[in-house]
mmCIF file of C-alpha atoms in Angstrom:
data_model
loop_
_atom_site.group_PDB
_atom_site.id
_atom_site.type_symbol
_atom_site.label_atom_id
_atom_site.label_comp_id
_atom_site.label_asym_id
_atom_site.label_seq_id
_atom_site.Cartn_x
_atom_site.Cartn_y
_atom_site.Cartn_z
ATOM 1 C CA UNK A 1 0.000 0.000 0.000
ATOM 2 C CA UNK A 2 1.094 3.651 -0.661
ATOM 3 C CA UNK A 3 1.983 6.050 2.001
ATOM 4 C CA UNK A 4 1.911 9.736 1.831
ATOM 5 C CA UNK A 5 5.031 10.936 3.416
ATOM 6 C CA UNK A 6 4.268 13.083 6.530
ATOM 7 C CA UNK A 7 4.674 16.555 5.165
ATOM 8 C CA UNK A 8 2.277 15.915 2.532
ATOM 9 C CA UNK A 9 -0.246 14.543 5.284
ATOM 10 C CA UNK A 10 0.220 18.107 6.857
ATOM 11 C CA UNK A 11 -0.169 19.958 3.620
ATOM 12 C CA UNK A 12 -3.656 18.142 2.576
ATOM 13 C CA UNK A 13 -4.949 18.813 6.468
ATOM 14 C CA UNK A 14 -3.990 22.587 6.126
ATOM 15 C CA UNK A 15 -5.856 23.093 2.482
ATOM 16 C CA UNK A 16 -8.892 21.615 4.119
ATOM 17 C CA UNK A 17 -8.599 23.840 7.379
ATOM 18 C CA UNK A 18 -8.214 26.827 4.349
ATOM 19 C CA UNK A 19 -11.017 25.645 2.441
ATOM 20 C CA UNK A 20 -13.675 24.856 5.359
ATOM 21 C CA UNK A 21 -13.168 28.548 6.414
ATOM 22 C CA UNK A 22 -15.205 31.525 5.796
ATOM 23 C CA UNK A 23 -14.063 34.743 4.358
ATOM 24 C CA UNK A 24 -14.608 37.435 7.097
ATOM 25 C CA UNK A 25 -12.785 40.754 7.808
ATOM 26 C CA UNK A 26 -12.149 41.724 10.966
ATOM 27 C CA UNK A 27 -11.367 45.416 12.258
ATOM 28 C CA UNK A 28 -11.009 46.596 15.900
ATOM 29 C CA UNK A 29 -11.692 50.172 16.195
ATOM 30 C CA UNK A 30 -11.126 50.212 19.607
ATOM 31 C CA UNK A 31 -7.114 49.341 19.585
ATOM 32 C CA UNK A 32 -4.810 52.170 19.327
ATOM 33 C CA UNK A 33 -3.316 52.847 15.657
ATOM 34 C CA UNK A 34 0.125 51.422 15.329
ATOM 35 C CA UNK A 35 1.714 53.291 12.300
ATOM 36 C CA UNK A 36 0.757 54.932 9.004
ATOM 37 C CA UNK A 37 0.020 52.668 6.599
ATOM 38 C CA UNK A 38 1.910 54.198 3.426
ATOM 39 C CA UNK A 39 0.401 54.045 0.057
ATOM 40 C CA UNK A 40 2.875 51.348 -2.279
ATOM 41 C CA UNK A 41 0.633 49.737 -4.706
ATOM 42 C CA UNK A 42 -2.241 51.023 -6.889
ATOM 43 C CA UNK A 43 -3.238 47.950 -8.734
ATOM 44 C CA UNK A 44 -4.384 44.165 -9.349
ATOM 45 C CA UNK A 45 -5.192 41.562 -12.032
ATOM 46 C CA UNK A 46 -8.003 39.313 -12.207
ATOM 47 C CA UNK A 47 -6.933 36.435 -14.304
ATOM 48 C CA UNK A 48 -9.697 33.957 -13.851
ATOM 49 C CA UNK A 49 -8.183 29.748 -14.252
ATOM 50 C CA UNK A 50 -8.234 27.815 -17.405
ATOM 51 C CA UNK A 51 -10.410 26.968 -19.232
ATOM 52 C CA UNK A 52 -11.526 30.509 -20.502
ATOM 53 C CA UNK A 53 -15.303 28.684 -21.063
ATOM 54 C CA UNK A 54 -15.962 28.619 -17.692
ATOM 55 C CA UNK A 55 -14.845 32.642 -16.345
ATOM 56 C CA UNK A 56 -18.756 33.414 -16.260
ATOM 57 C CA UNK A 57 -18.869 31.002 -13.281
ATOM 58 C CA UNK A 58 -16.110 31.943 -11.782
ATOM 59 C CA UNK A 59 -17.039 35.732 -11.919
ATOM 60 C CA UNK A 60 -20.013 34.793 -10.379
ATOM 61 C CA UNK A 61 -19.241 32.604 -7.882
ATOM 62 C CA UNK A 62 -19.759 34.038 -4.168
ATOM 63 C CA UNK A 63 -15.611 33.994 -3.189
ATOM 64 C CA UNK A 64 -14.963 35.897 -6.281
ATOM 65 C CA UNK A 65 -17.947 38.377 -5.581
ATOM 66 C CA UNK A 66 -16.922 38.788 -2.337
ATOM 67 C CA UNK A 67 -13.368 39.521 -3.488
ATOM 68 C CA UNK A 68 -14.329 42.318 -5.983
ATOM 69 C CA UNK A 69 -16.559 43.528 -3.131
ATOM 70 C CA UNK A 70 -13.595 43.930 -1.245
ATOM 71 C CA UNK A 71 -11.360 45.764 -4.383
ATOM 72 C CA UNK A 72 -14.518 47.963 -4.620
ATOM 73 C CA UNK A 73 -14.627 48.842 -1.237
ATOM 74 C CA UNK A 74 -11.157 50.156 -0.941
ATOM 75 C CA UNK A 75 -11.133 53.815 0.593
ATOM 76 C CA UNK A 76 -8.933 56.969 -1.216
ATOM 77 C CA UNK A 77 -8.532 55.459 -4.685
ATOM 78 C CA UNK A 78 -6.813 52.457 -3.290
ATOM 79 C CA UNK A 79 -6.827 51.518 -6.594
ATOM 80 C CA UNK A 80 -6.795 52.654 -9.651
ATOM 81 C CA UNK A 81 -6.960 49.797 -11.587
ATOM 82 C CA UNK A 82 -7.863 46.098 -12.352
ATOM 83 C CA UNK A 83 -5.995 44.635 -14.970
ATOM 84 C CA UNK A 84 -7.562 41.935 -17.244
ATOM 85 C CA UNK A 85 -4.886 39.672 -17.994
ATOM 86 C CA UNK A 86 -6.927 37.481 -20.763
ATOM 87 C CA UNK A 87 -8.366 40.521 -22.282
ATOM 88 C CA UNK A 88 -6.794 39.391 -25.406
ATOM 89 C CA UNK A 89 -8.921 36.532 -25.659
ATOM 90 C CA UNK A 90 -12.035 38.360 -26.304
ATOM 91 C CA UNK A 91 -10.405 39.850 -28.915
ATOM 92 C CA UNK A 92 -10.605 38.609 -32.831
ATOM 93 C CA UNK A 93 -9.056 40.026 -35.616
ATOM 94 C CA UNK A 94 -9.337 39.076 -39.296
ATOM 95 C CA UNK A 95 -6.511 40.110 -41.605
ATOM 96 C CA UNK A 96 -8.128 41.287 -45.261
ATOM 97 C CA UNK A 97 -5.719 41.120 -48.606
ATOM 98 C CA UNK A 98 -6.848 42.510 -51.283
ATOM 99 C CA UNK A 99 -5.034 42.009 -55.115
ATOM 100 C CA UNK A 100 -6.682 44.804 -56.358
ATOM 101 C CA UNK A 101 -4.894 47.294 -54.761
ATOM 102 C CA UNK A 102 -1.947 46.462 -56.234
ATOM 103 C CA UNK A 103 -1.737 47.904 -59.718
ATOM 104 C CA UNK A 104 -2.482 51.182 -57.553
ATOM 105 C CA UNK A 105 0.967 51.623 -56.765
ATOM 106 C CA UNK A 106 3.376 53.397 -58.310
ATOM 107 C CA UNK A 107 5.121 52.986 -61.865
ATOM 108 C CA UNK A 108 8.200 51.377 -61.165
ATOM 109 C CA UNK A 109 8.051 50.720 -57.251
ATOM 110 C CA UNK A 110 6.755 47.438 -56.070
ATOM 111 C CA UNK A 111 7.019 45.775 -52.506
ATOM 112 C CA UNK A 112 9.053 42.584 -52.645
ATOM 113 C CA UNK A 113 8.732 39.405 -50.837
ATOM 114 C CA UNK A 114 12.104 40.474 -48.862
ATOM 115 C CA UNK A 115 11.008 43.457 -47.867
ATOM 116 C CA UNK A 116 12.656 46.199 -49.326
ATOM 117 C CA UNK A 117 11.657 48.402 -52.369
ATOM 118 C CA UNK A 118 13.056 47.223 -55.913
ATOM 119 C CA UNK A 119 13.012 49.872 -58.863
ATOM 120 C CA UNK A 120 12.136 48.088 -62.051
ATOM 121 C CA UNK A 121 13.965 50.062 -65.382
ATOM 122 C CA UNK A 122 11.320 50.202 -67.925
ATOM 123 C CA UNK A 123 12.674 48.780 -70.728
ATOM 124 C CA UNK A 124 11.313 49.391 -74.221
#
């Protein structure tokens, strides 16, 4: 039979411990202030997991609404932006050739395949 060595035992109890827990923030107003708090960071990404199919669900799942609640509720312009790191995936582009357009260009200049311009001598 297989045995998980002991640390890995330890690991699997913690992630449950993590996982069984609610989210819940916790502020005494009553305890003196310790220090300022200086401003150092001003924004955050929100990169949801693979597979990109399933990000509507995970947007709306309650931890991740609870965690924008959180970015939302930040006081002075905390921050000043979320990035999107798949943003680019909602994205499609189309490239359009068109042969027409070629006997538009000049007499005598043409774009070659190694990109650079080539003067053809009209001979005649």
């Amino acid at each position: 039979m297989y045995s998980l060595p002991k640390t890995a035992a330890i690991l699997w109890c913690f992630s449950i411990v993590i996982v069984a827990r609610e989210p819940r923030v916790i502020v005494n107003i009553a305890e003196p202030s310790v220090g300022e708090l200086r401003h150092f960071w001003d924004s955050t990404g929100l990169c949801p997991p693979a597979p990109r199919s399933v990000v509507a669900r995970f947007l709306l799942a309650e931890d991740e609404r609870f965690n924008l609640a959180l970015i939302g509720s930040l006081p002075h312009q905390s921050l000043s932006q979320v990035r999107i790191h798949w943003l680019l995936d909602l994205i499609t582009v189309r490239y359009y050739y068109s042969a027409s357009e070629v006997p538009a260009l000049q007499p005598g200049m043409s774009a070659a395949v190694v990109s650079h311009f080539v003067r053809y001598v009209n001979i005649g």
